[in-house]
XYZ file of N, CA, C and O in Angstrom:
740
model
N 35.056 -26.039 -26.004
C 35.491 -24.941 -25.192
C 36.226 -25.451 -24.012
O 35.699 -26.477 -23.385
N 37.294 -24.924 -23.673
C 38.033 -25.336 -22.474
C 37.418 -24.733 -21.261
O 36.653 -23.881 -21.367
N 37.838 -25.193 -20.074
C 37.309 -24.725 -18.804
C 37.304 -23.210 -18.655
O 36.300 -22.598 -18.416
N 38.394 -22.540 -18.817
C 38.488 -21.072 -18.629
C 37.664 -20.426 -19.610
O 36.960 -19.410 -19.317
N 37.640 -20.825 -20.858
C 36.793 -20.166 -21.848
C 35.369 -20.341 -21.590
O 34.548 -19.429 -21.814
N 34.958 -21.463 -21.030
C 33.529 -21.776 -20.744
C 33.133 -20.801 -19.622
O 32.048 -20.207 -19.690
N 33.980 -20.587 -18.639
C 33.653 -19.738 -17.478
C 33.500 -18.313 -18.021
O 32.564 -17.592 -17.643
N 34.429 -17.811 -18.877
C 34.402 -16.468 -19.401
C 33.099 -16.344 -20.232
O 32.449 -15.283 -20.143
N 32.779 -17.313 -21.066
C 31.550 -17.202 -21.857
C 30.321 -17.143 -20.929
O 29.382 -16.310 -21.216
N 30.210 -17.934 -19.897
C 29.145 -17.922 -18.961
C 29.025 -16.549 -18.297
O 27.984 -16.027 -18.203
N 30.161 -15.877 -17.860
C 30.070 -14.630 -17.265
C 29.628 -13.508 -18.213
O 28.839 -12.734 -17.838
N 30.108 -13.612 -19.452
C 29.689 -12.685 -20.454
C 28.247 -12.799 -20.803
O 27.454 -11.773 -20.900
N 27.721 -14.000 -20.904
C 26.272 -14.240 -21.220
C 25.459 -13.755 -20.050
O 24.404 -13.063 -20.327
N 25.882 -13.946 -18.839
C 25.138 -13.529 -17.606
C 25.039 -12.015 -17.688
O 24.009 -11.413 -17.327
N 26.201 -11.312 -17.933
C 26.269 -9.895 -17.949
C 25.419 -9.261 -18.963
O 24.648 -8.309 -18.814
N 25.378 -9.881 -20.160
C 24.548 -9.425 -21.283
C 23.027 -9.598 -20.916
O 22.237 -8.638 -21.160
N 22.651 -10.667 -20.322
C 21.295 -10.896 -20.031
C 20.779 -9.998 -18.936
O 19.619 -9.576 -18.928
N 21.669 -9.574 -18.085
C 21.277 -8.685 -17.035
C 20.964 -7.283 -17.521
O 20.291 -6.543 -16.821
N 21.482 -6.897 -18.643
C 21.201 -5.511 -19.086
C 20.291 -5.443 -20.263
O 20.065 -4.432 -20.860
N 19.627 -6.547 -20.658
C 18.689 -6.603 -21.765
C 17.472 -5.697 -21.415
O 17.017 -5.718 -20.296
N 16.933 -4.981 -22.463
C 15.750 -4.236 -22.115
C 14.620 -5.192 -21.725
O 14.474 -6.315 -22.188
N 13.884 -4.684 -20.745
C 12.754 -5.527 -20.222
C 13.162 -6.404 -19.043
O 12.380 -6.878 -18.370
N 14.416 -6.556 -18.895
C 14.863 -7.379 -17.689
C 14.854 -6.383 -16.430
O 15.228 -5.272 -16.556
N 14.306 -6.872 -15.384
C 14.248 -6.052 -14.235
C 15.378 -6.232 -13.384
O 15.939 -7.258 -13.214
N 15.961 -5.091 -12.837
C 17.134 -5.138 -12.047
C 16.752 -5.866 -10.713
O 15.554 -5.855 -10.313
N 17.722 -6.425 -10.102
C 17.404 -7.129 -8.821
C 16.982 -6.117 -7.860
O 17.426 -4.980 -7.730
N 15.980 -6.549 -7.012
C 15.481 -5.638 -5.962
C 16.514 -5.573 -4.786
O 16.963 -6.571 -4.347
N 16.826 -4.353 -4.419
C 17.835 -4.200 -3.346
C 17.277 -4.833 -2.106
O 16.077 -4.910 -1.882
N 18.160 -5.244 -1.177
C 17.663 -5.847 0.062
C 16.915 -4.780 0.856
O 17.311 -3.604 0.906
N 15.794 -5.259 1.453
C 14.940 -4.241 2.198
C 15.535 -4.101 3.625
O 15.975 -5.028 4.251
N 15.422 -2.919 4.165
C 15.780 -2.592 5.450
C 14.738 -3.221 6.441
O 13.658 -3.471 6.061
N 15.099 -3.387 7.696
C 14.096 -3.864 8.700
C 12.931 -2.798 8.660
O 13.130 -1.613 8.378
N 11.805 -3.317 9.030
C 10.601 -2.451 9.097
C 10.853 -1.353 10.136
O 11.154 -1.607 11.281
N 10.677 -0.128 9.641
C 10.825 1.043 10.532
C 9.504 1.500 10.898
O 8.546 1.645 9.937
N 9.147 1.774 12.142
C 7.801 2.225 12.523
C 7.504 3.548 11.857
O 8.339 4.379 11.707
N 6.288 3.647 11.393
C 5.766 4.872 10.700
C 4.773 5.497 11.686
O 4.073 4.815 12.372
N 4.761 6.842 11.704
C 3.758 7.538 12.444
C 2.722 8.074 11.457
O 2.889 9.257 11.046
N 1.825 7.247 10.980
C 0.948 7.622 9.887
C 0.075 8.736 10.250
O -0.371 9.555 9.444
N -0.248 8.897 11.511
C -1.177 9.938 11.933
C -0.473 11.068 12.652
O -1.071 11.907 13.243
N 0.841 11.180 12.528
C 1.688 12.091 13.214
C 1.346 13.569 13.068
O 0.494 13.937 12.264
N 1.974 14.278 13.855
C 1.794 15.797 13.831
C 2.331 16.336 12.598
O 3.088 15.749 11.889
N 2.042 17.589 12.355
C 2.568 18.314 11.167
C 1.614 18.401 9.995
O 0.442 17.987 10.144
N 2.083 18.692 8.897
C 1.201 18.770 7.665
C 0.559 17.495 7.342
O 1.162 16.432 7.539
N -0.668 17.530 6.837
C -1.403 16.308 6.642
C -1.707 16.151 5.087
O -1.841 17.127 4.381
N -1.865 14.990 4.717
C -2.367 14.594 3.352
C -3.729 14.020 3.490
O -3.969 13.227 4.304
N -4.610 14.582 2.695
C -6.041 14.204 2.704
C -6.658 14.347 4.146
O -7.372 13.537 4.639
N -6.205 15.407 4.833
C -6.690 15.804 6.164
C -6.414 14.819 7.270
O -6.800 15.037 8.444
N -5.760 13.693 7.057
C -5.625 12.650 8.046
C -4.178 12.165 8.110
O -3.646 11.851 9.192
N -3.529 11.924 7.013
C -2.256 11.131 6.930
C -1.066 12.123 6.998
O -1.057 13.253 6.413
N -0.106 11.731 7.795
C 1.129 12.513 7.989
C 1.887 12.646 6.707
O 2.135 11.672 5.946
N 2.160 13.849 6.266
C 2.965 14.071 5.048
C 4.303 13.384 5.168
O 4.819 12.902 4.185
N 4.932 13.467 6.300
C 6.190 12.881 6.482
C 6.132 11.363 6.252
O 7.154 10.758 5.715
N 5.104 10.704 6.743
C 4.942 9.252 6.534
C 4.897 9.002 5.036
O 5.486 8.033 4.572
N 4.149 9.782 4.355
C 3.964 9.567 2.850
C 5.390 9.712 2.134
O 5.728 8.903 1.319
N 6.041 10.802 2.556
C 7.373 11.025 1.967
C 8.327 9.831 2.228
O 9.063 9.437 1.317
N 8.308 9.345 3.451
C 9.249 8.177 3.778
C 8.853 6.985 2.986
O 9.763 6.347 2.467
N 7.612 6.624 2.929
C 7.186 5.428 2.272
C 7.470 5.492 0.755
O 7.846 4.491 0.180
N 7.216 6.605 0.128
C 7.310 6.684 -1.318
C 8.749 7.137 -1.789
O 9.105 6.994 -2.885
N 9.502 7.676 -0.832
C 10.821 8.209 -1.184
C 10.723 9.501 -2.019
O 11.582 9.739 -2.871
N 9.572 10.222 -1.920
C 9.312 11.375 -2.695
C 9.227 12.576 -1.795
O 8.609 12.474 -0.730
N 9.748 13.730 -2.158
C 9.620 14.923 -1.405
C 8.360 15.734 -1.937
O 7.761 16.404 -1.162
N 8.149 15.633 -3.223
C 7.079 16.372 -3.897
C 6.112 15.417 -4.524
O 6.585 14.419 -5.203
N 4.880 15.622 -4.389
C 3.825 14.739 -4.941
C 2.538 15.527 -5.042
O 2.353 16.523 -4.500
N 1.608 14.889 -5.776
C 0.304 15.545 -6.031
C -0.787 14.672 -5.261
O -0.721 13.447 -5.354
N -1.719 15.324 -4.584
C -2.685 14.675 -3.768
C -4.060 15.007 -4.318
O -4.396 16.142 -4.656
N -4.936 14.011 -4.432
C -6.344 14.224 -4.673
C -7.204 13.531 -3.711
O -7.031 12.314 -3.500
N -8.028 14.251 -2.989
C -8.896 13.708 -1.995
C -10.330 13.823 -2.429
O -10.628 14.967 -2.910
N -11.111 12.905 -2.184
C -12.534 13.004 -2.537
C -13.358 12.435 -1.398
O -13.038 11.397 -0.747
N -14.449 13.130 -1.045
C -15.333 12.560 -0.025
C -16.026 11.331 -0.538
O -16.307 10.453 0.137
N -16.241 11.342 -1.853
C -16.843 10.173 -2.517
C -16.040 9.911 -3.814
O -15.650 10.801 -4.434
N -16.000 8.681 -4.163
C -15.321 8.272 -5.470
C -16.236 8.718 -6.657
O -17.489 8.438 -6.545
N -15.716 9.153 -7.767
C -16.535 9.451 -8.920
C -16.861 8.211 -9.720
O -17.641 8.099 -10.545
N -16.156 7.118 -9.281
C -16.363 5.839 -10.035
C -17.109 4.867 -9.287
O -17.727 3.927 -9.817
N -17.308 4.938 -7.985
C -17.956 3.967 -7.085
C -18.648 4.607 -5.980
O -18.077 5.294 -5.115
N -19.990 4.577 -6.052
C -20.841 5.232 -4.972
C -20.560 4.635 -3.514
O -20.795 5.391 -2.597
N -20.042 3.461 -3.489
C -19.836 2.861 -2.149
C -18.473 3.363 -1.555
O -18.230 3.021 -0.313
N -17.669 4.037 -2.161
C -16.394 4.583 -1.729
C -16.680 5.960 -0.988
O -17.147 6.942 -1.612
N -16.558 5.961 0.329
C -16.860 7.131 1.200
C -15.672 7.992 1.529
O -15.810 9.018 2.041
N -14.448 7.478 1.260
C -13.255 8.267 1.472
C -12.277 7.732 0.428
O -12.079 6.510 0.216
N -11.727 8.662 -0.263
C -10.669 8.267 -1.327
C -9.511 9.339 -1.330
O -9.773 10.525 -1.343
N -8.339 8.818 -1.252
C -7.100 9.649 -1.290
C -6.146 9.024 -2.183
O -5.789 7.852 -2.038
N -5.741 9.732 -3.207
C -4.791 9.355 -4.234
C -3.533 10.276 -4.280
O -3.737 11.431 -4.367
N -2.389 9.607 -4.286
C -1.150 10.355 -4.416
C -0.370 9.973 -5.657
O -0.303 8.836 -5.957
N 0.075 10.939 -6.427
C 0.858 10.743 -7.616
C 2.186 11.456 -7.487
O 2.173 12.541 -6.832
N 3.169 10.997 -8.165
C 4.434 11.737 -8.211
C 4.323 12.990 -8.977
O 4.997 14.034 -8.680
N 3.554 12.972 -10.028
C 3.268 14.083 -10.916
C 1.773 14.048 -11.317
O 1.154 13.001 -11.260
N 1.139 15.124 -11.782
C -0.246 15.126 -12.133
C -0.604 14.100 -13.222
O -1.696 13.520 -13.173
N 0.307 13.792 -14.124
C 0.066 12.819 -15.234
C 0.608 11.468 -14.960
O 0.455 10.635 -15.850
N 1.053 11.223 -13.756
C 1.674 9.896 -13.508
C 0.700 8.926 -12.854
O -0.276 9.427 -12.351
N 0.959 7.675 -12.790
C 0.025 6.692 -12.105
C -0.025 7.006 -10.636
O 0.959 7.498 -10.069
N -1.058 6.474 -9.972
C -1.255 6.531 -8.583
C -0.161 5.779 -7.867
O 0.017 4.589 -8.183
N 0.566 6.313 -6.829
C 1.568 5.551 -6.116
C 1.133 5.213 -4.766
O 1.650 4.391 -4.083
N 0.109 5.884 -4.186
C -0.532 5.554 -2.915
C -2.030 5.929 -3.084
O -2.448 6.965 -3.469
N -2.904 4.905 -2.741
C -4.299 5.068 -2.765
C -4.891 4.459 -1.454
O -4.549 3.307 -1.114
N -5.691 5.252 -0.858
C -6.378 4.815 0.396
C -7.861 4.989 0.096
O -8.297 6.094 -0.265
N -8.678 3.943 0.336
C -10.144 4.076 0.119
C -10.861 3.400 1.229
O -10.368 2.431 1.841
N -12.012 3.938 1.578
C -12.954 3.313 2.438
C -14.231 3.029 1.659
O -14.710 3.882 1.036
N -14.612 1.779 1.707
C -15.917 1.346 1.041
C -16.972 1.019 2.081
O -16.665 0.420 3.084
N -18.107 1.663 1.918
C -19.247 1.489 2.866
C -20.493 1.370 2.072
O -21.117 2.378 1.677
N -21.015 0.182 1.826
C -20.497 -1.175 2.098
C -19.442 -1.602 1.062
O -19.487 -1.131 -0.041
N -18.670 -2.589 1.450
C -17.677 -3.092 0.512
C -18.407 -3.920 -0.625
O -19.475 -4.391 -0.426
N -17.682 -4.066 -1.749
C -18.271 -4.879 -2.848
C -18.188 -6.329 -2.661
O -18.497 -7.118 -3.464
N -17.597 -6.793 -1.496
C -17.363 -8.174 -1.116
C -18.156 -8.533 0.172
O -18.153 -7.718 1.035
N -18.578 -9.735 0.215
C -19.227 -10.144 1.478
C -18.127 -10.436 2.543
O -16.951 -10.581 2.250
N -18.522 -10.508 3.769
C -17.600 -10.867 4.840
C -16.972 -12.250 4.641
O -15.794 -12.423 4.849
N -17.771 -13.195 4.094
C -17.305 -14.528 3.885
C -16.178 -14.449 2.730
O -15.147 -15.040 2.783
N -16.406 -13.595 1.702
C -15.410 -13.501 0.663
C -14.147 -12.826 1.158
O -13.022 -13.205 0.762
N -14.236 -11.760 1.980
C -13.094 -11.188 2.527
C -12.234 -12.197 3.397
O -11.083 -12.194 3.331
N -12.965 -12.990 4.194
C -12.228 -13.967 4.965
C -11.539 -15.057 4.081
O -10.476 -15.536 4.403
N -12.155 -15.462 3.026
C -11.546 -16.382 2.038
C -10.306 -15.782 1.416
O -9.329 -16.454 1.224
N -10.415 -14.565 1.016
C -9.296 -13.914 0.415
C -8.132 -13.782 1.463
O -6.994 -13.974 1.206
N -8.503 -13.412 2.693
C -7.516 -13.218 3.769
C -6.636 -14.526 3.979
O -5.460 -14.460 4.270
N -7.264 -15.645 3.791
C -6.670 -16.910 4.089
C -5.341 -17.110 3.213
O -4.441 -17.866 3.715
N -5.277 -16.508 2.146
C -4.170 -16.660 1.249
C -3.032 -15.620 1.451
O -1.962 -15.745 0.701
N -3.131 -14.767 2.355
C -2.144 -13.728 2.580
C -1.580 -13.587 3.981
O -2.164 -14.164 4.845
N -0.680 -12.699 4.169
C -0.096 -12.439 5.477
C -1.088 -11.632 6.332
O -1.555 -10.546 5.897
N -1.436 -12.065 7.526
C -2.373 -11.343 8.353
C -1.775 -10.027 8.853
O -0.530 -9.951 9.015
N -2.621 -9.092 9.167
C -2.158 -7.827 9.740
C -1.857 -8.112 11.252
O -2.241 -9.084 11.759
N -1.119 -7.214 11.866
C -0.875 -7.348 13.277
C -2.182 -7.604 14.036
O -3.242 -7.059 13.613
N -2.097 -8.196 15.183
C -3.298 -8.522 16.053
C -4.254 -7.382 16.186
O -5.441 -7.549 16.073
N -3.673 -6.181 16.494
C -4.590 -5.053 16.854
C -5.288 -4.461 15.517
O -6.094 -3.641 15.668
N -4.958 -4.956 14.354
C -5.557 -4.526 13.136
C -6.447 -5.549 12.486
O -7.036 -5.302 11.452
N -6.552 -6.722 13.082
C -7.372 -7.749 12.504
C -8.814 -7.377 12.620
O -9.226 -6.667 13.531
N -9.652 -7.848 11.694
C -9.344 -8.696 10.568
C -8.650 -7.889 9.464
O -8.919 -6.718 9.360
N -7.783 -8.636 8.712
C -7.135 -7.897 7.587
C -5.941 -8.652 7.205
O -5.469 -9.619 7.763
N -5.333 -8.243 6.029
C -4.140 -8.890 5.506
C -3.375 -7.883 4.631
O -3.871 -6.809 4.230
N -2.116 -8.262 4.326
C -1.359 -7.474 3.408
C -0.798 -8.397 2.369
O -0.663 -9.574 2.513
N -0.456 -7.818 1.234
C 0.145 -8.618 0.067
C 1.180 -7.798 -0.632
O 1.128 -6.648 -0.601
N 2.194 -8.588 -1.116
C 3.285 -7.885 -1.783
C 3.386 -8.556 -3.171
O 3.318 -9.830 -3.281
N 3.459 -7.751 -4.200
C 3.505 -8.351 -5.547
C 4.863 -8.822 -6.019
O 5.066 -9.312 -7.062
N 5.859 -8.697 -5.075
C 7.202 -9.162 -5.370
C 8.129 -8.079 -6.042
O 9.302 -8.308 -6.268
N 7.482 -6.983 -6.415
C 8.280 -5.853 -6.995
C 8.253 -4.728 -5.959
O 8.745 -4.934 -4.922
N 7.712 -3.595 -6.318
C 7.749 -2.443 -5.350
C 6.333 -2.103 -4.975
O 6.171 -1.084 -4.274
N 5.256 -2.821 -5.263
C 3.948 -2.464 -4.839
C 3.381 -3.487 -3.893
O 3.773 -4.673 -3.897
N 2.422 -3.019 -3.078
C 1.801 -3.853 -2.110
C 0.388 -3.256 -1.778
O 0.195 -2.126 -2.073
N -0.341 -4.020 -1.006
C -1.556 -3.521 -0.552
C -1.932 -4.180 0.835
O -1.433 -5.178 1.151
N -2.863 -3.488 1.494
C -3.280 -3.992 2.743
C -4.858 -3.752 2.835
O -5.299 -2.749 2.359
N -5.486 -4.733 3.361
C -6.963 -4.651 3.472
C -7.349 -4.927 4.921
O -6.813 -5.850 5.624
N -8.243 -4.112 5.482
C -8.779 -4.458 6.773
C -10.232 -3.948 6.765
O -10.662 -3.094 6.022
N -11.105 -4.536 7.685
C -12.512 -4.230 7.639
C -13.006 -4.273 9.091
O -12.397 -4.798 9.979
N -14.226 -3.812 9.224
C -14.967 -3.828 10.521
C -15.333 -5.248 10.842
O -15.426 -6.130 9.939
N -15.523 -5.670 12.093
C -15.842 -6.947 12.449
C -17.037 -7.646 11.697
O -16.978 -8.776 11.412
N -17.973 -6.778 11.400
C -19.188 -7.298 10.753
C -19.122 -7.150 9.138
O -19.969 -7.623 8.471
N -18.015 -6.660 8.701
C -17.688 -6.583 7.332
C -18.445 -5.438 6.515
O -18.471 -5.487 5.348
N -19.081 -4.495 7.286
C -19.831 -3.509 6.618
C -19.025 -2.317 6.067
O -19.481 -1.533 5.311
N -17.731 -2.246 6.431
C -16.815 -1.210 5.970
C -15.455 -1.821 5.658
O -14.981 -2.649 6.449
N -14.840 -1.359 4.583
C -13.550 -1.926 4.153
C -12.603 -0.809 3.935
O -12.923 0.164 3.148
N -11.434 -0.902 4.455
C -10.339 0.060 4.213
C -9.229 -0.653 3.350
O -8.768 -1.660 3.759
N -8.870 -0.054 2.216
C -7.788 -0.631 1.407
C -6.732 0.434 1.243
O -6.955 1.574 1.123
N -5.506 -0.022 1.276
C -4.341 0.801 1.073
C -3.515 0.137 0.042
O -3.118 -1.017 0.106
N -3.247 0.881 -1.084
C -2.440 0.361 -2.137
C -1.178 1.223 -2.263
O -1.293 2.512 -2.233
N -0.066 0.629 -2.306
C 1.255 1.335 -2.304
C 1.995 0.762 -3.553
O 2.301 -0.292 -3.628
N 2.172 1.680 -4.531
C 2.849 1.329 -5.761
C 4.109 2.103 -6.018
O 4.195 3.299 -5.611
N 5.097 1.416 -6.391
C 6.458 2.091 -6.588
C 6.877 2.814 -5.344
O 7.340 3.963 -5.340
N 6.853 2.135 -4.246
C 7.431 2.737 -3.001
C 8.921 2.743 -2.966
O 9.549 2.382 -4.039
N 9.438 3.327 -1.980
C 10.933 3.355 -1.837
C 11.530 1.973 -1.958
O 11.102 1.090 -1.096
N 12.345 1.675 -2.806
C 12.882 0.341 -2.954
C 13.649 -0.177 -1.806
O 13.827 -1.406 -1.652
N 14.153 0.713 -0.953
C 14.842 0.259 0.233
C 13.927 -0.106 1.418
O 14.394 -0.470 2.469
N 12.624 0.040 1.250
C 11.672 -0.193 2.277
C 10.870 -1.484 2.009
O 10.792 -1.843 0.821
N 10.155 -2.010 2.981
C 9.318 -3.163 2.779
C 7.846 -2.637 2.511
O 7.128 -2.231 3.379
N 7.509 -2.677 1.191
C 6.198 -2.170 0.860
C 5.040 -2.700 1.547
O 4.110 -2.089 1.931
N 5.027 -4.133 1.698
C 3.908 -4.760 2.352
C 3.832 -4.371 3.781
O 2.725 -4.059 4.323
N 4.935 -4.192 4.452
C 4.984 -3.803 5.912
C 4.463 -2.373 5.955
O 3.750 -2.004 6.923
N 4.843 -1.463 5.042
C 4.442 -0.066 5.056
C 2.914 0.022 4.884
O 2.238 0.633 5.531
N 2.407 -0.770 3.802
C 0.973 -0.806 3.636
C 0.237 -1.271 4.812
O -0.881 -0.797 5.268
N 0.697 -2.301 5.461
C 0.106 -2.862 6.681
C 0.069 -1.840 7.816
O -0.952 -1.656 8.518
N 1.213 -1.025 8.000
C 1.235 -0.030 9.003
C 0.221 1.073 8.673
O -0.508 1.614 9.635
N 0.013 1.489 7.452
C -0.942 2.424 7.064
C -2.379 1.930 7.470
O -3.140 2.685 8.153
N -2.672 0.650 7.079
C -3.959 0.145 7.403
C -4.196 0.060 8.889
O -5.301 0.415 9.395
N -3.206 -0.428 9.577
C -3.348 -0.628 11.049
C -3.581 0.687 11.810
O -4.430 0.769 12.659
N -2.871 1.737 11.369
C -3.011 3.050 12.045
C -4.224 3.851 11.596
O -4.745 4.645 12.327
N -4.683 3.655 10.331
C -5.798 4.389 9.770
C -7.120 3.709 10.176
O -8.120 4.435 10.164
N -7.133 2.442 10.480
C -8.345 1.762 10.772
C -9.208 2.419 11.859
O -10.308 2.679 11.691
N -8.623 2.766 13.028
C -9.393 3.368 14.110
C -9.962 4.798 13.668
O -11.044 5.168 14.118
N -9.247 5.440 12.839
C -9.697 6.789 12.372
C -10.669 6.736 11.266
O -11.770 7.450 11.310
N -10.405 5.929 10.276
C -11.304 5.953 9.096
C -12.435 4.914 9.166
O -13.466 5.204 8.550
N -12.257 3.835 9.831
C -13.319 2.805 9.873
C -14.083 2.854 11.208
O -15.311 2.978 11.200
N -13.367 2.783 12.314
C -14.036 2.631 13.587
C -14.685 3.893 14.134
O -15.745 3.894 14.688
N -13.938 5.020 13.906
C -14.554 6.258 14.292
C -15.851 6.575 13.572
O -16.815 7.006 14.137
N -15.878 6.332 12.264
C -17.056 6.574 11.466
C -18.147 5.600 11.894
O -19.349 5.945 11.860
N -17.779 4.365 12.347
C -18.829 3.467 12.823
C -19.405 3.931 14.145
O -20.645 3.918 14.274
N -18.671 4.462 15.028
C -19.124 4.960 16.277
C -20.017 6.203 16.045
O -21.006 6.437 16.711
N -19.518 6.974 15.065
C -20.307 8.307 14.834
C -21.562 8.097 14.119
O -22.440 8.839 14.149
N -21.797 6.880 13.535
C -23.100 6.657 12.813
C -24.124 6.078 13.692
O -25.272 5.811 13.220
N -23.814 5.784 14.897
C -24.850 5.114 15.804
C -25.483 6.164 16.684
O -25.092 7.187 16.959
């Protein structure tokens, strides 16, 4: 093959590989992190979360919400909120509080060491990004007796899912973890 033919072949091969079933499209560049007002005014999701914040993060205008005071699967979950794009679709946003968590404080700290820490005012905690469109954030009380987890799946591809999950955890922590801690004493 001559030089121009080799270049043409390489371009055609690259184009074909890019559209094969199962190949994932490249992730669009993410915008800078935009502040979210997770606890903002207006309509609420699960009695606490701003509907507008959920719409922005997921890129959805319509969605289905299920809130439970306790999880039907785990007795230690004292707050559960699940959002789906349709009733039969997978969960795209899940927020849970475990009291007590299924992990020790030592285990939480060991897990935290491998991920990005949350902002100073939300510590202890961390966020993780799976490299696609889903991410999660974990934060807990200082003594480790309560754990808040935020899972964000299939978020808006133009947003930074890990940063969004971290903002949810950071803003929900005082309301879902610390307020309940003060109220139980």
